[in-house]
């Protein structure tokens, strides 16, 4: 158990990280925290050595300011957190992955956040905003806001219980900083006020979500790359067979690029260095890679932004309508520019897809993608052109799970219908196509490839002890099962009302590696049964859905 300590404040309490060894059996670890007045006890679950991990994925744990007070989601904000805890009590989760927006810090620009930042945002002259200094008053108010907001968000009933009993892995998105960070014009993004605010948000993100500090990380090298504080990418084993690649798409983002060119080389080198054991690579992309696009709206709002920057009177007029935000661009433009499907990121999106394809082809890894941000649930896929049947035999077949939001309210049904009007199978390049998938039929119409309902995703390997007894020749043995647990706010019954299963098979050229069960004594805990070489695709007789059809 290392003695390194993380300072929360100076002076103030400290945290002491600990390293725990896995044993031949899954086990519960109890711990206590002494607060001076009481000593509450908590417990979390560790998998057995060699056992696949059972884990969860969620995003968007908070509310946008636009969500009305009488919205059903606000009446019971932690409904799906209770569903998660119920599942955990019967089928322990070894880890919980936050895919972005673990809290919403947009209130820093309102009176309850920082009066100084609110006044800055209300200035009408664009040039004055750009030249305004980052003041001690702003630093003090922002620090107080982020600290209090983290404590309030993570102390909510059900949320705090989950965080206390399930180990966390997180990656931030814009609302962990403030709305739209990274998608503003370069002069606004780089101005002293926004950079000063980013520094405060970054400090609290490291402490509350990564459980580290710059000084601690400089010594222990917890992330990929130089660990100089410029970005926070990571690779983590989710058991021997599954690796999670968390990609930081905020720290170095600009309006022109989501990731710097050097990051592509860094990620490629990191994955290339993996040993031959893992068979699944799950890539965490905060914003969806496969998603319907609205290019006309992007163009119109971009034109308004250009006019507003060049014409002060026009900017003043548009601000009075409520269309223009405090950063002097149309209110929803940052949301459109944030995504991979934005026209501004078209070239880089192809670069990113080809990077994932190299992961698959060079190392025989089945690549899957988990995303959030959009406040809808959905399943998309990339696949070869021409199409290879069955899809399980396609090395370029990749599934994307959009799981959002666990707390925030979904967009209106008309917004989702508008998005679905632009949804069809598309050509990505000369050898790749993409499409959204009918994952929710027949509960929802065949055309509903996005669902405007709160959700989170449960993830486990299709192998003992996480599946009925099977043999390696079964078509989905060794696949990765994504279980979307969905709320129906009109007909709540105390747990997720809708459940959808998406099974992703292993790569067709995956080696005959061992798939451990983690259920035996001693050295036998590391033994396993041979994995299937090929994965023919057919529907399970149990009725479990698979996107490979």
Coordinates of C-alpha atoms in Angstrom, one line a residue:
X1 CA 0.0 0.0 0.0
X2 CA 1.9 3.1 -1.1
X3 CA 2.0 6.1 1.2
X4 CA 1.5 8.8 -1.4
X5 CA -1.1 11.3 -0.4
X6 CA -3.3 13.7 -2.4
X7 CA -3.9 17.1 -0.8
X8 CA -7.5 18.3 -1.3
X9 CA -6.8 21.7 0.1
X10 CA -4.1 23.5 1.9
X11 CA -4.6 23.1 4.8
X12 CA -7.1 20.3 4.6
X13 CA -7.7 16.6 4.5
X14 CA -5.7 14.1 2.3
X15 CA -6.4 10.9 0.4
X16 CA -4.2 7.9 0.5
X17 CA -4.4 5.6 -2.6
X18 CA -4.1 1.9 -2.0
X19 CA -3.2 -1.1 -4.3
X20 CA -5.1 -4.3 -3.8
X21 CA -4.2 -7.7 -5.1
X22 CA -6.8 -9.9 -6.8
X23 CA -7.3 -13.4 -5.4
X24 CA -8.7 -16.7 -6.7
X25 CA -12.2 -15.6 -5.7
X26 CA -14.3 -12.5 -6.2
X27 CA -14.4 -10.7 -2.9
X28 CA -15.8 -7.8 -1.1
X29 CA -13.5 -5.1 0.3
X30 CA -14.8 -3.1 3.3
X31 CA -13.4 0.3 4.3
X32 CA -14.2 3.1 6.7
X33 CA -13.9 6.9 6.6
X34 CA -13.5 8.7 9.9
X35 CA -15.1 12.1 9.8
X36 CA -14.6 12.9 13.4
X37 CA -18.3 12.6 14.3
X38 CA -18.9 9.1 12.9
X39 CA -17.1 6.3 11.0
X40 CA -19.3 5.0 8.2
X41 CA -18.5 1.7 6.6
X42 CA -18.6 1.0 2.9
X43 CA -17.8 -2.0 0.6
X44 CA -16.9 -2.6 -3.0
X45 CA -16.4 -5.7 -5.0
X46 CA -13.2 -7.0 -6.7
X47 CA -13.2 -9.6 -9.4
X48 CA -11.3 -12.8 -9.1
X49 CA -7.9 -13.0 -10.8
X50 CA -8.5 -13.7 -14.4
X51 CA -12.2 -13.1 -14.2
X52 CA -13.9 -10.8 -16.8
X53 CA -15.1 -7.6 -15.2
X54 CA -18.7 -6.7 -15.0
X55 CA -19.0 -2.9 -15.5
X56 CA -21.3 -0.1 -16.3
X57 CA -21.2 3.0 -18.5
X58 CA -23.2 6.2 -18.1
X59 CA -23.1 9.9 -19.1
X60 CA -24.8 13.2 -18.5
X61 CA -25.4 13.1 -14.7
X62 CA -27.1 16.5 -14.3
X63 CA -29.6 18.8 -15.9
X64 CA -29.3 21.4 -18.6
X65 CA -30.7 24.8 -17.6
X66 CA -33.3 24.4 -20.3
X67 CA -35.0 21.5 -18.5
X68 CA -38.2 22.7 -17.0
X69 CA -38.9 22.4 -13.3
X70 CA -41.9 20.3 -13.8
X71 CA -40.2 17.8 -16.2
X72 CA -40.7 14.2 -15.0
X73 CA -37.0 13.7 -15.0
X74 CA -36.5 16.5 -12.4
X75 CA -39.2 14.9 -10.2
X76 CA -37.0 11.8 -9.7
X77 CA -33.5 12.7 -10.9
X78 CA -31.8 9.5 -9.6
X79 CA -34.3 7.0 -10.8
X80 CA -31.8 5.1 -13.0
X81 CA -29.1 5.4 -10.3
X82 CA -31.5 3.3 -8.1
X83 CA -31.9 0.8 -11.0
X84 CA -28.1 0.6 -11.2
X85 CA -27.8 0.0 -7.4
X86 CA -30.5 -2.7 -7.5
X87 CA -28.6 -4.5 -10.3
X88 CA -25.3 -4.1 -8.3
X89 CA -26.8 -5.6 -5.2
X90 CA -27.7 -8.8 -7.0
X91 CA -24.9 -8.8 -9.6
X92 CA -22.0 -6.7 -8.4
X93 CA -20.4 -4.2 -10.7
X94 CA -16.6 -4.1 -10.5
X95 CA -16.3 -0.7 -12.1
X96 CA -18.5 2.2 -13.3
X97 CA -17.3 4.3 -16.3
X98 CA -18.4 7.9 -16.6
X99 CA -18.3 8.9 -20.3
X100 CA -18.6 12.7 -19.8
X101 CA -20.7 15.3 -18.2
X102 CA -20.5 13.7 -14.8
X103 CA -21.8 17.0 -13.6
X104 CA -23.0 20.2 -15.2
X105 CA -20.9 23.2 -14.4
X106 CA -22.6 25.8 -16.6
X107 CA -23.9 27.6 -13.5
X108 CA -20.5 29.1 -13.0
X109 CA -21.6 31.9 -15.3
X110 CA -24.8 32.6 -13.3
X111 CA -25.3 34.6 -10.1
X112 CA -25.1 31.4 -8.0
X113 CA -21.8 30.6 -9.5
X114 CA -19.6 33.7 -10.0
X115 CA -20.9 37.2 -10.0
X116 CA -17.7 38.3 -11.7
X117 CA -18.0 35.8 -14.5
X118 CA -21.7 36.6 -14.9
X119 CA -20.8 40.3 -15.4
X120 CA -18.1 39.3 -17.9
X121 CA -20.6 37.3 -19.9
X122 CA -23.1 40.1 -20.0
X123 CA -20.6 42.6 -21.7
X124 CA -21.9 43.6 -25.1
X125 CA -18.5 44.5 -26.7
X126 CA -16.8 41.4 -28.0
X127 CA -13.3 43.0 -27.9
X128 CA -13.7 43.8 -24.2
X129 CA -14.5 40.2 -23.4
X130 CA -11.4 39.0 -25.2
X131 CA -9.1 41.5 -23.4
X132 CA -10.6 41.2 -19.9
X133 CA -8.1 39.8 -17.4
X134 CA -8.6 36.7 -15.2
X135 CA -8.9 38.3 -11.8
X136 CA -8.3 37.1 -8.2
X137 CA -12.1 37.6 -7.6
X138 CA -12.9 35.3 -10.6
X139 CA -10.4 32.7 -9.3
X140 CA -11.8 32.7 -5.8
X141 CA -15.5 32.6 -6.9
X142 CA -14.8 29.8 -9.5
X143 CA -12.9 27.7 -7.0
X144 CA -15.7 28.0 -4.5
X145 CA -18.3 27.1 -7.1
X146 CA -16.6 24.0 -8.6
X147 CA -15.7 22.6 -5.1
X148 CA -19.3 23.1 -3.8
X149 CA -20.9 21.9 -7.0
X150 CA -18.9 18.7 -7.1
X151 CA -19.8 18.0 -3.5
X152 CA -23.5 18.7 -4.1
X153 CA -23.7 16.6 -7.2
X154 CA -21.7 13.6 -5.9
X155 CA -23.5 13.7 -2.5
X156 CA -27.0 13.3 -4.0
X157 CA -28.9 10.3 -2.7
X158 CA -28.3 7.1 -4.7
X159 CA -25.4 8.8 -6.6
X160 CA -23.3 9.0 -3.5
X161 CA -24.1 5.4 -2.6
X162 CA -23.0 4.2 -6.0
X163 CA -19.8 6.2 -5.9
X164 CA -19.0 4.8 -2.5
X165 CA -19.4 1.2 -3.4
X166 CA -18.4 0.9 -7.1
X167 CA -14.8 1.9 -8.3
X168 CA -14.9 4.7 -10.9
X169 CA -13.2 5.4 -14.2
X170 CA -14.1 8.8 -15.8
X171 CA -13.5 11.0 -18.8
X172 CA -14.7 14.5 -19.0
X173 CA -16.7 16.3 -21.6
X174 CA -17.7 20.0 -22.0
X175 CA -20.1 20.3 -19.1
X176 CA -17.5 19.1 -16.7
X177 CA -15.8 22.4 -17.6
X178 CA -18.6 24.5 -19.0
X179 CA -21.0 24.2 -21.9
X180 CA -19.3 24.0 -25.3
X181 CA -15.7 24.3 -24.1
X182 CA -13.4 23.5 -27.1
X183 CA -15.9 24.5 -29.8
X184 CA -15.6 28.3 -29.7
X185 CA -13.7 30.6 -31.9
X186 CA -9.9 30.6 -31.3
X187 CA -9.8 34.2 -29.9
X188 CA -12.6 33.4 -27.4
X189 CA -11.3 30.0 -26.5
X190 CA -7.9 31.4 -25.8
X191 CA -8.9 34.6 -24.0
X192 CA -7.6 35.0 -20.4
X193 CA -11.0 34.5 -18.7
X194 CA -11.8 31.2 -20.4
X195 CA -8.3 29.9 -19.9
X196 CA -8.3 30.9 -16.3
X197 CA -11.7 29.2 -15.8
X198 CA -10.5 26.1 -17.6
X199 CA -7.6 25.8 -15.1
X200 CA -9.9 25.8 -12.2
X201 CA -12.2 23.2 -13.8
X202 CA -9.2 21.1 -14.7
X203 CA -7.9 21.1 -11.1
X204 CA -11.2 19.8 -9.7
X205 CA -11.7 17.3 -12.5
X206 CA -8.3 15.7 -11.6
X207 CA -9.1 15.6 -7.9
X208 CA -12.8 14.5 -7.9
X209 CA -12.9 12.3 -11.1
X210 CA -9.3 11.1 -11.6
X211 CA -8.3 11.2 -7.9
X212 CA -5.0 12.8 -8.6
X213 CA -3.2 16.1 -8.8
X214 CA -0.6 17.4 -11.2
X215 CA 2.2 16.8 -8.6
X216 CA 1.0 13.2 -7.9
X217 CA 0.6 12.4 -11.6
X218 CA 4.0 13.8 -12.5
X219 CA 5.5 11.2 -10.2
X220 CA 3.2 8.2 -10.9
X221 CA 2.6 8.6 -14.6
X222 CA -1.1 7.6 -14.6
X223 CA -2.0 8.6 -18.2
X224 CA -0.7 8.0 -21.7
X225 CA 2.1 10.1 -23.1
X226 CA 4.3 12.6 -21.4
X227 CA 2.0 13.2 -18.4
X228 CA 2.8 16.9 -18.6
X229 CA -0.8 17.8 -17.8
X230 CA -1.8 18.7 -21.4
X231 CA -4.2 15.7 -21.8
X232 CA -5.5 12.7 -19.8
X233 CA -5.9 9.7 -22.2
X234 CA -5.7 6.2 -20.6
X235 CA -5.7 2.5 -21.2
X236 CA -7.3 0.3 -18.5
X237 CA -7.9 -3.5 -18.4
X238 CA -11.5 -4.5 -17.7
X239 CA -10.5 -8.0 -17.0
X240 CA -8.0 -10.0 -19.2
X241 CA -10.1 -10.0 -22.3
X242 CA -11.3 -6.4 -22.5
X243 CA -9.3 -3.1 -22.7
X244 CA -10.9 0.3 -22.3
X245 CA -9.2 3.2 -24.2
X246 CA -10.3 6.5 -22.7
X247 CA -9.7 9.4 -25.1
X248 CA -9.6 12.9 -23.7
X249 CA -11.5 14.9 -26.3
X250 CA -11.6 18.2 -24.4
X251 CA -8.2 19.2 -23.0
X252 CA -6.7 20.1 -26.4
X253 CA -9.8 20.5 -28.5
X254 CA -10.3 23.5 -30.8
X255 CA -13.0 24.5 -33.2
X256 CA -10.9 23.1 -36.0
X257 CA -9.8 19.8 -34.4
X258 CA -11.1 17.4 -31.8
X259 CA -7.6 15.8 -31.2
X260 CA -4.2 17.2 -32.1
X261 CA -2.3 15.3 -34.8
X262 CA 0.3 14.0 -32.3
X263 CA -2.5 12.3 -30.2
X264 CA -3.2 9.9 -33.1
X265 CA 0.4 8.7 -33.0
X266 CA 0.3 8.4 -29.2
X267 CA -2.9 6.3 -29.2
X268 CA -1.6 4.1 -32.0
X269 CA 1.6 3.4 -30.2
X270 CA -0.2 2.7 -26.9
X271 CA -2.6 0.1 -28.5
X272 CA 0.2 -1.4 -30.5
X273 CA 2.1 -2.1 -27.3
X274 CA -0.8 -4.2 -25.9
X275 CA 0.0 -8.0 -25.4
X276 CA -1.9 -10.6 -27.3
X277 CA -4.4 -11.6 -24.6
X278 CA -7.2 -9.0 -25.0
X279 CA -9.8 -9.6 -27.6
X280 CA -12.0 -6.5 -27.2
X281 CA -11.0 -2.9 -27.4
X282 CA -13.7 -0.5 -26.1
X283 CA -13.0 3.1 -27.2
X284 CA -14.6 5.9 -25.1
X285 CA -15.5 8.8 -27.4
X286 CA -17.4 11.4 -25.4
X287 CA -19.4 12.5 -28.5
X288 CA -20.9 10.0 -30.9
X289 CA -18.9 9.0 -33.9
X290 CA -22.0 7.6 -35.8
X291 CA -24.9 10.0 -35.6
X292 CA -27.4 11.7 -37.8
X293 CA -26.2 15.1 -39.1
X294 CA -28.0 18.4 -39.6
X295 CA -25.6 20.2 -42.0
X296 CA -28.1 22.9 -43.1
X297 CA -28.7 24.1 -39.5
X298 CA -24.9 24.1 -38.9
X299 CA -24.4 26.3 -42.0
X300 CA -27.2 28.8 -41.1
X301 CA -26.1 29.2 -37.5
X302 CA -22.5 29.6 -38.6
X303 CA -23.5 32.4 -40.9
X304 CA -25.3 34.2 -38.0
X305 CA -22.2 33.8 -35.9
X306 CA -20.0 35.4 -38.6
X307 CA -22.4 38.3 -39.0
X308 CA -22.6 38.9 -35.3
X309 CA -18.8 39.0 -34.9
X310 CA -18.5 41.6 -37.7
X311 CA -21.6 43.8 -36.9
X312 CA -22.0 45.0 -33.3
X313 CA -25.5 46.2 -33.9
X314 CA -26.6 42.9 -35.4
X315 CA -25.0 41.1 -32.5
X316 CA -26.9 43.3 -30.0
X317 CA -30.1 42.6 -31.8
X318 CA -29.6 38.9 -31.9
X319 CA -28.6 38.8 -28.2
X320 CA -32.0 40.4 -27.3
X321 CA -33.8 37.5 -29.0
X322 CA -32.0 35.0 -26.8
X323 CA -30.5 33.2 -29.8
X324 CA -26.9 34.4 -29.0
X325 CA -25.1 33.0 -26.0
X326 CA -22.6 34.7 -23.7
X327 CA -19.7 33.7 -26.0
X328 CA -21.2 35.7 -28.9
X329 CA -22.4 32.8 -31.0
X330 CA -25.8 31.1 -31.6
X331 CA -27.0 29.2 -28.6
X332 CA -26.9 25.7 -30.1
X333 CA -24.0 26.1 -32.5
X334 CA -21.5 24.7 -30.0
X335 CA -23.6 21.5 -29.7
X336 CA -23.5 21.1 -33.5
X337 CA -19.8 21.8 -33.8
X338 CA -19.1 19.5 -30.8
X339 CA -19.9 16.3 -32.6
X340 CA -17.8 14.1 -34.9
X341 CA -20.5 14.5 -37.6
X342 CA -20.1 18.2 -37.9
X343 CA -18.8 19.4 -41.3
X344 CA -15.9 21.1 -39.6
X345 CA -14.6 17.7 -38.4
X346 CA -15.4 15.7 -41.5
X347 CA -11.7 15.1 -42.5
X348 CA -10.6 14.3 -38.9
X349 CA -13.5 11.9 -38.4
X350 CA -12.3 9.8 -41.3
X351 CA -8.8 9.9 -39.8
X352 CA -10.2 8.7 -36.5
X353 CA -12.2 5.9 -38.1
X354 CA -9.1 4.7 -40.0
X355 CA -7.2 4.7 -36.7
X356 CA -9.8 2.4 -35.2
X357 CA -9.6 0.2 -38.3
X358 CA -5.9 -0.2 -37.9
X359 CA -6.4 -1.3 -34.3
X360 CA -8.7 -4.0 -35.5
X361 CA -6.7 -5.2 -38.5
X362 CA -3.2 -5.1 -37.0
X363 CA -4.0 -6.8 -33.7
X364 CA -7.2 -8.8 -34.4
X365 CA -9.1 -6.8 -31.8
X366 CA -12.9 -6.3 -32.0
X367 CA -13.3 -2.5 -31.6
X368 CA -16.5 -1.1 -30.0
X369 CA -17.3 2.5 -29.2
X370 CA -19.1 3.9 -26.2
X371 CA -20.4 7.5 -26.4
X372 CA -22.7 9.8 -24.6
X373 CA -23.5 13.6 -24.8
X374 CA -26.6 13.4 -27.0
X375 CA -29.2 12.7 -24.3
X376 CA -30.6 9.8 -26.4
X377 CA -30.0 6.1 -26.6
X378 CA -28.8 4.6 -29.9
X379 CA -26.8 1.9 -31.6
X380 CA -24.7 2.5 -34.7
X381 CA -22.2 0.4 -36.7
X382 CA -19.3 0.7 -39.1
X383 CA -18.9 -2.2 -41.6
X384 CA -17.1 -3.2 -44.8
X385 CA -18.0 -2.1 -48.2
X386 CA -19.0 -4.3 -49.9
X387 CA -20.8 -5.8 -47.0
X388 CA -19.4 -9.1 -45.5
X389 CA -22.0 -11.6 -44.3
X390 CA -22.3 -12.6 -41.6
X391 CA -21.1 -9.4 -40.0
X392 CA -19.2 -11.3 -37.3
X393 CA -16.8 -12.3 -40.0
X394 CA -16.1 -8.6 -40.9
X395 CA -12.9 -7.3 -39.4
X396 CA -14.1 -3.8 -39.9
X397 CA -17.4 -4.4 -38.1
X398 CA -17.6 -2.0 -35.1
X399 CA -20.5 -1.2 -32.9
X400 CA -21.1 2.1 -31.2
X401 CA -23.3 2.4 -28.1
X402 CA -24.8 5.8 -27.4
X403 CA -25.8 5.8 -23.7
X404 CA -27.1 9.2 -22.6
X405 CA -28.4 10.4 -20.2
X406 CA -28.6 8.8 -16.8
X407 CA -30.1 11.9 -15.3
X408 CA -30.6 14.8 -17.8
X409 CA -33.9 15.0 -19.7
X410 CA -34.0 13.8 -23.3
X411 CA -34.7 16.2 -26.2
X412 CA -38.3 16.6 -27.5
X413 CA -39.6 13.8 -29.7
X414 CA -39.8 16.3 -32.7
X415 CA -36.1 17.0 -32.4
X416 CA -35.4 13.3 -32.5
X417 CA -37.7 12.8 -35.5
X418 CA -35.9 15.6 -37.3
X419 CA -32.6 13.8 -36.7
X420 CA -34.0 10.5 -37.9
X421 CA -35.1 12.1 -41.2
X422 CA -31.4 12.4 -42.1
X423 CA -30.5 8.9 -41.0
X424 CA -29.6 6.3 -43.7
X425 CA -26.7 4.0 -44.5
X426 CA -23.8 6.2 -45.7
X427 CA -20.6 5.6 -47.4
X428 CA -17.6 6.6 -45.2
X429 CA -14.9 5.8 -47.7
X430 CA -14.1 3.4 -50.5
X431 CA -14.2 0.4 -48.1
X432 CA -16.4 1.4 -45.2
X433 CA -20.1 2.2 -44.6
X434 CA -22.0 3.4 -41.5
X435 CA -25.6 3.3 -40.3
X436 CA -27.8 3.5 -37.2
X437 CA -29.3 0.2 -36.2
X438 CA -32.9 -0.9 -35.3
X439 CA -31.9 -2.0 -31.8
X440 CA -35.2 -1.0 -30.1
X441 CA -37.7 -2.8 -32.4
X442 CA -40.4 -4.2 -31.8
X443 CA -40.9 -2.2 -28.5
X444 CA -40.4 0.9 -30.6
X445 CA -41.2 1.4 -34.4
X446 CA -38.6 0.2 -36.8
X447 CA -37.8 3.8 -37.7
X448 CA -36.9 4.7 -34.1
X449 CA -33.1 4.2 -34.2
X450 CA -32.7 6.8 -31.4
X451 CA -34.8 6.8 -28.3
X452 CA -35.5 9.9 -26.3
X453 CA -35.5 8.2 -22.9
X454 CA -33.0 8.2 -20.0
X455 CA -30.7 5.2 -20.0
X456 CA -27.4 3.6 -18.9
X457 CA -25.4 0.6 -20.1
X458 CA -24.4 -2.6 -18.4
X459 CA -21.4 -4.4 -19.9
X460 CA -20.2 -8.0 -19.4
X461 CA -18.5 -10.8 -21.4
X462 CA -20.5 -13.6 -22.8
X463 CA -18.6 -16.2 -20.9
X464 CA -18.9 -17.9 -17.4
X465 CA -19.8 -16.6 -14.9
X466 CA -21.7 -13.9 -16.9
X467 CA -23.7 -16.2 -19.2
X468 CA -25.5 -19.5 -19.1
X469 CA -23.2 -22.5 -19.5
X470 CA -21.9 -22.5 -23.1
X471 CA -19.1 -24.0 -25.1
X472 CA -16.7 -22.2 -27.3
X473 CA -18.5 -23.2 -30.5
X474 CA -21.6 -21.2 -29.5
X475 CA -21.8 -18.2 -31.8
X476 CA -21.5 -15.4 -29.2
X477 CA -19.1 -17.1 -26.8
X478 CA -16.5 -14.6 -25.8
X479 CA -18.5 -11.7 -27.3
X480 CA -19.1 -8.5 -25.4
X481 CA -22.7 -7.9 -24.2
X482 CA -23.9 -4.3 -24.0
X483 CA -27.2 -4.2 -22.1
X484 CA -29.0 -0.9 -22.4
X485 CA -31.3 -0.2 -19.4
X486 CA -33.9 2.4 -20.3
X487 CA -36.5 4.3 -18.3
X488 CA -40.1 4.8 -19.4
X489 CA -40.9 8.0 -17.4
X490 CA -44.7 7.5 -18.1
X491 CA -44.9 4.0 -16.7
X492 CA -42.3 3.7 -14.0
X493 CA -42.2 0.5 -12.0
X494 CA -39.2 1.0 -9.8
X495 CA -36.4 -0.2 -12.2
X496 CA -35.5 0.0 -15.9
X497 CA -38.7 -0.5 -17.8
X498 CA -37.0 -1.4 -21.1
X499 CA -33.9 -3.6 -21.5
X500 CA -32.1 -4.2 -24.8
X501 CA -29.2 -6.6 -25.5
X502 CA -26.5 -6.0 -28.1
X503 CA -23.9 -8.7 -28.4
X504 CA -20.6 -7.9 -30.2
X505 CA -18.7 -11.0 -31.4
X506 CA -14.9 -11.3 -31.3
X507 CA -12.7 -10.5 -34.2
X508 CA -12.9 -13.3 -36.8
X509 CA -9.1 -13.7 -36.7
X510 CA -8.8 -13.5 -32.9
X511 CA -6.2 -16.0 -31.8
X512 CA -7.2 -19.2 -29.9
X513 CA -6.5 -17.3 -26.7
X514 CA -7.9 -18.4 -23.3
X515 CA -11.1 -17.0 -22.0
X516 CA -10.8 -17.3 -18.2
X517 CA -13.8 -18.0 -16.0
X518 CA -12.1 -16.9 -12.8
X519 CA -14.0 -19.5 -10.9
X520 CA -11.4 -22.0 -9.7
X521 CA -8.8 -22.3 -6.9
X522 CA -5.2 -21.2 -7.1
X523 CA -3.5 -21.6 -10.4
X524 CA -6.7 -23.0 -11.9
X525 CA -8.1 -19.5 -11.6
X526 CA -5.9 -18.6 -14.5
X527 CA -7.0 -21.5 -16.6
X528 CA -9.6 -21.3 -19.3
X529 CA -11.4 -23.0 -22.2
X530 CA -10.2 -22.4 -25.8
X531 CA -12.0 -19.5 -27.6
X532 CA -13.9 -20.0 -30.8
X533 CA -11.8 -19.3 -33.9
X534 CA -14.7 -18.3 -36.1
X535 CA -18.0 -16.7 -35.0
X536 CA -20.9 -17.7 -37.2
X537 CA -23.8 -15.4 -36.6
X538 CA -27.4 -16.5 -35.7
X539 CA -29.9 -15.4 -33.1
X540 CA -29.7 -16.9 -29.7
X541 CA -32.7 -19.2 -28.9
X542 CA -33.0 -17.3 -25.7
X543 CA -34.1 -14.2 -27.6
X544 CA -31.0 -12.1 -26.9
X545 CA -30.6 -9.5 -29.6
X546 CA -27.4 -9.0 -31.5
X547 CA -26.6 -6.2 -33.9
X548 CA -24.8 -8.5 -36.2
X549 CA -28.0 -9.5 -38.0

